[in-house]
Amino acid sequence: EESVRVHGFRWPLHPLQVLSWVVFGGDVLVYLIICIPMIETVAAQVVVTSCFVISVIFLVVSTFIATKCDPMDPYVLRDESLFKEEELDELPYCGLCATTVQARSKHCRVCKKCVDCFDHHCMWLNNCIGGDNYRAFFVSISSVAVMIGIVLGTILYQIIDLATNEGFVLRLEASVIHQDLTKEAFLVILIVMSLVNVPLWVLDMQLVFLHTYLVHQNLTTYEYITNKREDSGEGRFKGLPGWMDWIVFSRCGRRRKKKDKPPPAEEKKTATGELVDSEVVLADRTVVAKGAPPGCAEDPPNEAGAPSAPPGSRHAELPLYSIQADSNPDLRAERHDRVADRDGREIDEVYPQDKSEKSSPIHVACGCDGSSALSNRDTDGKAAV
């Protein structure tokens, strides 16, 4: 069995993580060697270089902190006997970690642990972003925006200077580094650097704007995506326009269509002869309500699904999440079949029921990959999944 990923520097490293080191490392070296010496005055060189180096330092330090941090929910290591009865009743229960976790925690299949205040799993850092490393992550993407902005500003200045100032060619010939470069060759280098940095800057700025909005709204990326998908154009959730948040929907949406196609619904008859769809019970013993947002943590959660509880709460009081206890014993017996999980233990497979029936509240449990699962409490007050 694979062990829990403690931090983002643990092997195996993600290919995108290594790619980011190569791209940004190369970008820094090329800029310092090629662009900085061609700035016209020494004073301007000092100012631009200072700002650039400071942004790189912030980027390296914040990225290291966000990657090295272990954002695991501290409740995972907490003894179950230390929880108060109210906490056991109100907080979600993770069937994979086999413990009660905090209200906004989600389980990441990649890191194989529950993450406190789960935001998303970042492949560029090879680590989950949660409450403990969110600030470092935000500083990291902001530093990238500043760093690339300085690079693009310098490139734009030098292209204009090259086209309008005849003295630029003289500086090019006088430079020890550039003396073998022609005016056209230097222009090609600037264009190539622009082609690399412009897309990176645009994508990064979208992330900066998105997370600035999320901080203002006190939402995580997971909560934003599930809320927006659940709204389905009804206008109750006022999110950002699609051209500003597509970056968190695109990859996972395509992957989900191929990877997580729901299996054909099993049909069962109730005592009244009405057909109902059964729920899907995963091999990992997590019961996932049919229609609940899967929310992959490796791919930022972005699937359409049912309404979720508001941030900080995991009571499933919204209709699409609710599964209510049946007051009719015959119906209850028919709708609870015993099935064996992969460890040979038995769990209850619960089938959806009429939302008009009244019963005790159902608690939304921590789900894998940031998804929401359902659990209810048995007569002894213990969590059952």
mmCIF file with all atom_site columns, C-alpha atoms in Angstrom, residues 193-336:
data_model
loop_
_atom_site.group_PDB
_atom_site.id
_atom_site.type_symbol
_atom_site.label_atom_id
_atom_site.label_alt_id
_atom_site.label_comp_id
_atom_site.label_asym_id
_atom_site.label_entity_id
_atom_site.label_seq_id
_atom_site.pdbx_PDB_ins_code
_atom_site.Cartn_x
_atom_site.Cartn_y
_atom_site.Cartn_z
_atom_site.occupancy
_atom_site.B_iso_or_equiv
_atom_site.pdbx_formal_charge
_atom_site.auth_seq_id
_atom_site.auth_comp_id
_atom_site.auth_asym_id
_atom_site.auth_atom_id
_atom_site.pdbx_PDB_model_num
ATOM 1   C CA . MET A 1 193 ? 11.159  35.027 -24.654 1.00 0.00 ? 193 MET A CA 1
ATOM 2   C CA . SER A 1 194 ? 7.863   36.826 -25.266 1.00 0.00 ? 194 SER A CA 1
ATOM 3   C CA . LEU A 1 195 ? 6.255   33.679 -26.693 1.00 0.00 ? 195 LEU A CA 1
ATOM 4   C CA . VAL A 1 196 ? 7.232   31.792 -23.549 1.00 0.00 ? 196 VAL A CA 1
ATOM 5   C CA . ASN A 1 197 ? 6.353   34.442 -20.975 1.00 0.00 ? 197 ASN A CA 1
ATOM 6   C CA . VAL A 1 198 ? 3.142   36.001 -22.309 1.00 0.00 ? 198 VAL A CA 1
ATOM 7   C CA . PRO A 1 199 ? 1.032   32.804 -21.949 1.00 0.00 ? 199 PRO A CA 1
ATOM 8   C CA . LEU A 1 200 ? 2.540   32.130 -18.518 1.00 0.00 ? 200 LEU A CA 1
ATOM 9   C CA . TRP A 1 201 ? 1.768   35.657 -17.349 1.00 0.00 ? 201 TRP A CA 1
ATOM 10  C CA . VAL A 1 202 ? -1.822  35.554 -18.639 1.00 0.00 ? 202 VAL A CA 1
ATOM 11  C CA . LEU A 1 203 ? -2.520  32.199 -16.956 1.00 0.00 ? 203 LEU A CA 1
ATOM 12  C CA . ASP A 1 204 ? -0.859  33.263 -13.728 1.00 0.00 ? 204 ASP A CA 1
ATOM 13  C CA . MET A 1 205 ? -2.756  36.551 -13.603 1.00 0.00 ? 205 MET A CA 1
ATOM 14  C CA . GLN A 1 206 ? -6.007  34.613 -13.948 1.00 0.00 ? 206 GLN A CA 1
ATOM 15  C CA . LEU A 1 207 ? -5.009  32.585 -10.895 1.00 0.00 ? 207 LEU A CA 1
ATOM 16  C CA . VAL A 1 208 ? -4.099  35.750 -8.972  1.00 0.00 ? 208 VAL A CA 1
ATOM 17  C CA . PHE A 1 209 ? -7.443  37.400 -9.763  1.00 0.00 ? 209 PHE A CA 1
ATOM 18  C CA . LEU A 1 210 ? -9.350  34.196 -8.982  1.00 0.00 ? 210 LEU A CA 1
ATOM 19  C CA . HIS A 1 211 ? -7.697  33.677 -5.604  1.00 0.00 ? 211 HIS A CA 1
ATOM 20  C CA . THR A 1 212 ? -8.027  37.353 -4.714  1.00 0.00 ? 212 THR A CA 1
ATOM 21  C CA . TYR A 1 213 ? -11.761 36.962 -5.312  1.00 0.00 ? 213 TYR A CA 1
ATOM 22  C CA . LEU A 1 214 ? -11.850 33.711 -3.290  1.00 0.00 ? 214 LEU A CA 1
ATOM 23  C CA . VAL A 1 215 ? -10.082 35.344 -0.336  1.00 0.00 ? 215 VAL A CA 1
ATOM 24  C CA . HIS A 1 216 ? -12.563 38.215 -0.461  1.00 0.00 ? 216 HIS A CA 1
ATOM 25  C CA . GLN A 1 217 ? -15.496 35.771 -0.525  1.00 0.00 ? 217 GLN A CA 1
ATOM 26  C CA . ASN A 1 218 ? -13.958 33.456 2.111   1.00 0.00 ? 218 ASN A CA 1
ATOM 27  C CA . LEU A 1 219 ? -14.197 30.489 -0.261  1.00 0.00 ? 219 LEU A CA 1
ATOM 28  C CA . THR A 1 220 ? -11.794 27.730 -1.224  1.00 0.00 ? 220 THR A CA 1
ATOM 29  C CA . THR A 1 221 ? -11.291 26.719 -4.848  1.00 0.00 ? 221 THR A CA 1
ATOM 30  C CA . TYR A 1 222 ? -13.196 23.501 -4.137  1.00 0.00 ? 222 TYR A CA 1
ATOM 31  C CA . GLU A 1 223 ? -16.146 25.359 -2.622  1.00 0.00 ? 223 GLU A CA 1
ATOM 32  C CA . TYR A 1 224 ? -16.210 27.889 -5.461  1.00 0.00 ? 224 TYR A CA 1
ATOM 33  C CA . ILE A 1 225 ? -16.273 25.224 -8.163  1.00 0.00 ? 225 ILE A CA 1
ATOM 34  C CA . THR A 1 226 ? -18.889 23.035 -6.510  1.00 0.00 ? 226 THR A CA 1
ATOM 35  C CA . ASN A 1 227 ? -21.102 26.048 -5.774  1.00 0.00 ? 227 ASN A CA 1
ATOM 36  C CA . LYS A 1 228 ? -20.870 27.298 -9.342  1.00 0.00 ? 228 LYS A CA 1
ATOM 37  C CA . ARG A 1 229 ? -21.592 23.909 -10.888 1.00 0.00 ? 229 ARG A CA 1
ATOM 38  C CA . GLU A 1 230 ? -24.486 23.256 -8.530  1.00 0.00 ? 230 GLU A CA 1
ATOM 39  C CA . ASP A 1 231 ? -26.033 26.584 -9.464  1.00 0.00 ? 231 ASP A CA 1
ATOM 40  C CA . SER A 1 232 ? -26.429 25.401 -13.092 1.00 0.00 ? 232 SER A CA 1
ATOM 41  C CA . GLY A 1 233 ? -27.248 28.856 -14.386 1.00 0.00 ? 233 GLY A CA 1
ATOM 42  C CA . GLU A 1 234 ? -30.002 29.554 -11.844 1.00 0.00 ? 234 GLU A CA 1
ATOM 43  C CA . GLY A 1 235 ? -28.278 32.758 -10.738 1.00 0.00 ? 235 GLY A CA 1
ATOM 44  C CA . ARG A 1 236 ? -28.216 32.040 -6.999  1.00 0.00 ? 236 ARG A CA 1
ATOM 45  C CA . PHE A 1 237 ? -24.414 31.860 -6.877  1.00 0.00 ? 237 PHE A CA 1
ATOM 46  C CA . LYS A 1 238 ? -22.665 34.963 -8.230  1.00 0.00 ? 238 LYS A CA 1
ATOM 47  C CA . GLY A 1 239 ? -19.300 33.712 -9.437  1.00 0.00 ? 239 GLY A CA 1
ATOM 48  C CA . LEU A 1 240 ? -16.774 35.128 -11.853 1.00 0.00 ? 240 LEU A CA 1
ATOM 49  C CA . PRO A 1 241 ? -17.425 35.118 -15.610 1.00 0.00 ? 241 PRO A CA 1
ATOM 50  C CA . GLY A 1 242 ? -16.283 32.000 -17.447 1.00 0.00 ? 242 GLY A CA 1
ATOM 51  C CA . TRP A 1 243 ? -13.325 33.687 -19.120 1.00 0.00 ? 243 TRP A CA 1
ATOM 52  C CA . MET A 1 244 ? -11.846 34.403 -15.677 1.00 0.00 ? 244 MET A CA 1
ATOM 53  C CA . ASP A 1 245 ? -12.248 30.994 -14.023 1.00 0.00 ? 245 ASP A CA 1
ATOM 54  C CA . TRP A 1 246 ? -12.041 28.524 -16.935 1.00 0.00 ? 246 TRP A CA 1
ATOM 55  C CA . ILE A 1 247 ? -8.535  27.556 -15.834 1.00 0.00 ? 247 ILE A CA 1
ATOM 56  C CA . VAL A 1 248 ? -9.869  25.625 -12.832 1.00 0.00 ? 248 VAL A CA 1
ATOM 57  C CA . PHE A 1 249 ? -12.564 23.847 -14.836 1.00 0.00 ? 249 PHE A CA 1
ATOM 58  C CA . SER A 1 250 ? -10.891 22.834 -18.095 1.00 0.00 ? 250 SER A CA 1
ATOM 59  C CA . ARG A 1 251 ? -8.518  19.982 -17.285 1.00 0.00 ? 251 ARG A CA 1
ATOM 60  C CA . CYS A 1 252 ? -10.579 18.089 -14.740 1.00 0.00 ? 252 CYS A CA 1
ATOM 61  C CA . GLY A 1 253 ? -13.766 18.386 -16.782 1.00 0.00 ? 253 GLY A CA 1
ATOM 62  C CA . ARG A 1 254 ? -12.205 16.571 -19.723 1.00 0.00 ? 254 ARG A CA 1
ATOM 63  C CA . ARG A 1 255 ? -10.611 13.961 -17.511 1.00 0.00 ? 255 ARG A CA 1
ATOM 64  C CA . ARG A 1 256 ? -13.775 13.215 -15.596 1.00 0.00 ? 256 ARG A CA 1
ATOM 65  C CA . LYS A 1 257 ? -15.734 12.447 -18.718 1.00 0.00 ? 257 LYS A CA 1
ATOM 66  C CA . LYS A 1 258 ? -13.280 9.664  -19.522 1.00 0.00 ? 258 LYS A CA 1
ATOM 67  C CA . LYS A 1 259 ? -12.312 8.510  -16.056 1.00 0.00 ? 259 LYS A CA 1
ATOM 68  C CA . ASP A 1 260 ? -15.368 8.778  -13.885 1.00 0.00 ? 260 ASP A CA 1
ATOM 69  C CA . LYS A 1 261 ? -18.336 7.959  -16.057 1.00 0.00 ? 261 LYS A CA 1
ATOM 70  C CA . PRO A 1 262 ? -20.992 6.862  -13.587 1.00 0.00 ? 262 PRO A CA 1
ATOM 71  C CA . PRO A 1 263 ? -21.942 3.176  -13.886 1.00 0.00 ? 263 PRO A CA 1
ATOM 72  C CA . PRO A 1 264 ? -25.456 2.321  -15.003 1.00 0.00 ? 264 PRO A CA 1
ATOM 73  C CA . ALA A 1 265 ? -27.857 2.941  -12.151 1.00 0.00 ? 265 ALA A CA 1
ATOM 74  C CA . GLU A 1 266 ? -29.202 -0.144 -10.451 1.00 0.00 ? 266 GLU A CA 1
ATOM 75  C CA . GLU A 1 267 ? -32.933 -0.104 -10.088 1.00 0.00 ? 267 GLU A CA 1
ATOM 76  C CA . LYS A 1 268 ? -34.904 -1.398 -7.136  1.00 0.00 ? 268 LYS A CA 1
ATOM 77  C CA . LYS A 1 269 ? -38.597 -1.499 -6.402  1.00 0.00 ? 269 LYS A CA 1
ATOM 78  C CA . THR A 1 270 ? -40.109 -0.024 -3.313  1.00 0.00 ? 270 THR A CA 1
ATOM 79  C CA . ALA A 1 271 ? -43.114 -1.438 -1.530  1.00 0.00 ? 271 ALA A CA 1
ATOM 80  C CA . THR A 1 272 ? -45.290 0.815  -3.642  1.00 0.00 ? 272 THR A CA 1
ATOM 81  C CA . GLY A 1 273 ? -43.755 -0.541 -6.856  1.00 0.00 ? 273 GLY A CA 1
ATOM 82  C CA . GLU A 1 274 ? -41.834 2.711  -7.561  1.00 0.00 ? 274 GLU A CA 1
ATOM 83  C CA . LEU A 1 275 ? -38.401 2.316  -9.142  1.00 0.00 ? 275 LEU A CA 1
ATOM 84  C CA . VAL A 1 276 ? -35.520 4.095  -7.430  1.00 0.00 ? 276 VAL A CA 1
ATOM 85  C CA . ASP A 1 277 ? -31.850 4.365  -8.372  1.00 0.00 ? 277 ASP A CA 1
ATOM 86  C CA . SER A 1 278 ? -29.348 2.816  -6.020  1.00 0.00 ? 278 SER A CA 1
ATOM 87  C CA . GLU A 1 279 ? -26.306 4.689  -4.822  1.00 0.00 ? 279 GLU A CA 1
ATOM 88  C CA . VAL A 1 280 ? -22.789 3.817  -5.816  1.00 0.00 ? 280 VAL A CA 1
ATOM 89  C CA . VAL A 1 281 ? -20.682 2.229  -3.079  1.00 0.00 ? 281 VAL A CA 1
ATOM 90  C CA . LEU A 1 282 ? -16.959 2.527  -3.780  1.00 0.00 ? 282 LEU A CA 1
ATOM 91  C CA . ALA A 1 283 ? -14.446 -0.159 -2.914  1.00 0.00 ? 283 ALA A CA 1
ATOM 92  C CA . ASP A 1 284 ? -12.821 2.166  -0.414  1.00 0.00 ? 284 ASP A CA 1
ATOM 93  C CA . ARG A 1 285 ? -15.920 2.006  1.791   1.00 0.00 ? 285 ARG A CA 1
ATOM 94  C CA . THR A 1 286 ? -16.896 5.610  1.102   1.00 0.00 ? 286 THR A CA 1
ATOM 95  C CA . VAL A 1 287 ? -20.572 5.899  0.218   1.00 0.00 ? 287 VAL A CA 1
ATOM 96  C CA . VAL A 1 288 ? -21.033 8.531  -2.465  1.00 0.00 ? 288 VAL A CA 1
ATOM 97  C CA . ALA A 1 289 ? -24.489 9.883  -3.122  1.00 0.00 ? 289 ALA A CA 1
ATOM 98  C CA . LYS A 1 290 ? -25.595 9.596  -6.734  1.00 0.00 ? 290 LYS A CA 1
ATOM 99  C CA . GLY A 1 291 ? -25.370 13.083 -8.198  1.00 0.00 ? 291 GLY A CA 1
ATOM 100 C CA . ALA A 1 292 ? -22.966 14.480 -5.574  1.00 0.00 ? 292 ALA A CA 1
ATOM 101 C CA . PRO A 1 293 ? -19.998 16.406 -7.009  1.00 0.00 ? 293 PRO A CA 1
ATOM 102 C CA . PRO A 1 294 ? -17.011 14.018 -7.321  1.00 0.00 ? 294 PRO A CA 1
ATOM 103 C CA . GLY A 1 295 ? -14.483 16.849 -6.915  1.00 0.00 ? 295 GLY A CA 1
ATOM 104 C CA . CYS A 1 296 ? -11.142 15.283 -7.784  1.00 0.00 ? 296 CYS A CA 1
ATOM 105 C CA . ALA A 1 297 ? -8.262  16.660 -5.737  1.00 0.00 ? 297 ALA A CA 1
ATOM 106 C CA . GLU A 1 298 ? -5.576  15.808 -8.243  1.00 0.00 ? 298 GLU A CA 1
ATOM 107 C CA . ASP A 1 299 ? -7.685  17.531 -10.839 1.00 0.00 ? 299 ASP A CA 1
ATOM 108 C CA . PRO A 1 300 ? -9.191  20.591 -9.141  1.00 0.00 ? 300 PRO A CA 1
ATOM 109 C CA . PRO A 1 301 ? -12.753 19.638 -8.221  1.00 0.00 ? 301 PRO A CA 1
ATOM 110 C CA . ASN A 1 302 ? -14.959 20.777 -11.038 1.00 0.00 ? 302 ASN A CA 1
ATOM 111 C CA . GLU A 1 303 ? -17.732 18.341 -11.638 1.00 0.00 ? 303 GLU A CA 1
ATOM 112 C CA . ALA A 1 304 ? -21.397 19.145 -11.739 1.00 0.00 ? 304 ALA A CA 1
ATOM 113 C CA . GLY A 1 305 ? -23.292 17.892 -8.757  1.00 0.00 ? 305 GLY A CA 1
ATOM 114 C CA . ALA A 1 306 ? -25.690 18.556 -5.972  1.00 0.00 ? 306 ALA A CA 1
ATOM 115 C CA . PRO A 1 307 ? -25.733 21.588 -3.667  1.00 0.00 ? 307 PRO A CA 1
ATOM 116 C CA . SER A 1 308 ? -23.159 21.476 -0.912  1.00 0.00 ? 308 SER A CA 1
ATOM 117 C CA . ALA A 1 309 ? -23.310 22.796 2.604   1.00 0.00 ? 309 ALA A CA 1
ATOM 118 C CA . PRO A 1 310 ? -21.946 26.319 3.137   1.00 0.00 ? 310 PRO A CA 1
ATOM 119 C CA . PRO A 1 311 ? -18.285 26.782 4.133   1.00 0.00 ? 311 PRO A CA 1
ATOM 120 C CA . GLY A 1 312 ? -17.608 25.644 7.658   1.00 0.00 ? 312 GLY A CA 1
ATOM 121 C CA . SER A 1 313 ? -20.669 23.428 7.789   1.00 0.00 ? 313 SER A CA 1
ATOM 122 C CA . ARG A 1 314 ? -21.164 19.857 6.704   1.00 0.00 ? 314 ARG A CA 1
ATOM 123 C CA . HIS A 1 315 ? -24.850 19.360 7.487   1.00 0.00 ? 315 HIS A CA 1
ATOM 124 C CA . ALA A 1 316 ? -26.516 17.993 4.404   1.00 0.00 ? 316 ALA A CA 1
ATOM 125 C CA . GLU A 1 317 ? -29.721 19.965 4.627   1.00 0.00 ? 317 GLU A CA 1
ATOM 126 C CA . LEU A 1 318 ? -29.931 20.711 0.922   1.00 0.00 ? 318 LEU A CA 1
ATOM 127 C CA . PRO A 1 319 ? -32.268 18.515 -1.119  1.00 0.00 ? 319 PRO A CA 1
ATOM 128 C CA . LEU A 1 320 ? -29.845 16.834 -3.503  1.00 0.00 ? 320 LEU A CA 1
ATOM 129 C CA . TYR A 1 321 ? -27.582 15.778 -0.642  1.00 0.00 ? 321 TYR A CA 1
ATOM 130 C CA . SER A 1 322 ? -30.261 14.525 1.698   1.00 0.00 ? 322 SER A CA 1
ATOM 131 C CA . ILE A 1 323 ? -30.935 10.851 2.290   1.00 0.00 ? 323 ILE A CA 1
ATOM 132 C CA . GLN A 1 324 ? -33.563 10.551 5.006   1.00 0.00 ? 324 GLN A CA 1
ATOM 133 C CA . ALA A 1 325 ? -34.315 7.587  7.184   1.00 0.00 ? 325 ALA A CA 1
ATOM 134 C CA . ASP A 1 326 ? -37.452 5.793  6.152   1.00 0.00 ? 326 ASP A CA 1
ATOM 135 C CA . SER A 1 327 ? -40.214 5.707  8.739   1.00 0.00 ? 327 SER A CA 1
ATOM 136 C CA . ASN A 1 328 ? -41.634 2.527  7.185   1.00 0.00 ? 328 ASN A CA 1
ATOM 137 C CA . PRO A 1 329 ? -39.724 -0.538 8.541   1.00 0.00 ? 329 PRO A CA 1
ATOM 138 C CA . ASP A 1 330 ? -40.498 -2.576 5.423   1.00 0.00 ? 330 ASP A CA 1
ATOM 139 C CA . LEU A 1 331 ? -39.096 0.107  3.133   1.00 0.00 ? 331 LEU A CA 1
ATOM 140 C CA . ARG A 1 332 ? -36.060 0.528  5.337   1.00 0.00 ? 332 ARG A CA 1
ATOM 141 C CA . ALA A 1 333 ? -35.330 -3.196 5.305   1.00 0.00 ? 333 ALA A CA 1
ATOM 142 C CA . GLU A 1 334 ? -35.727 -3.322 1.539   1.00 0.00 ? 334 GLU A CA 1
ATOM 143 C CA . ARG A 1 335 ? -33.511 -0.290 0.936   1.00 0.00 ? 335 ARG A CA 1
ATOM 144 C CA . HIS A 1 336 ? -30.639 -1.399 3.192   1.00 0.00 ? 336 HIS A CA 1
#
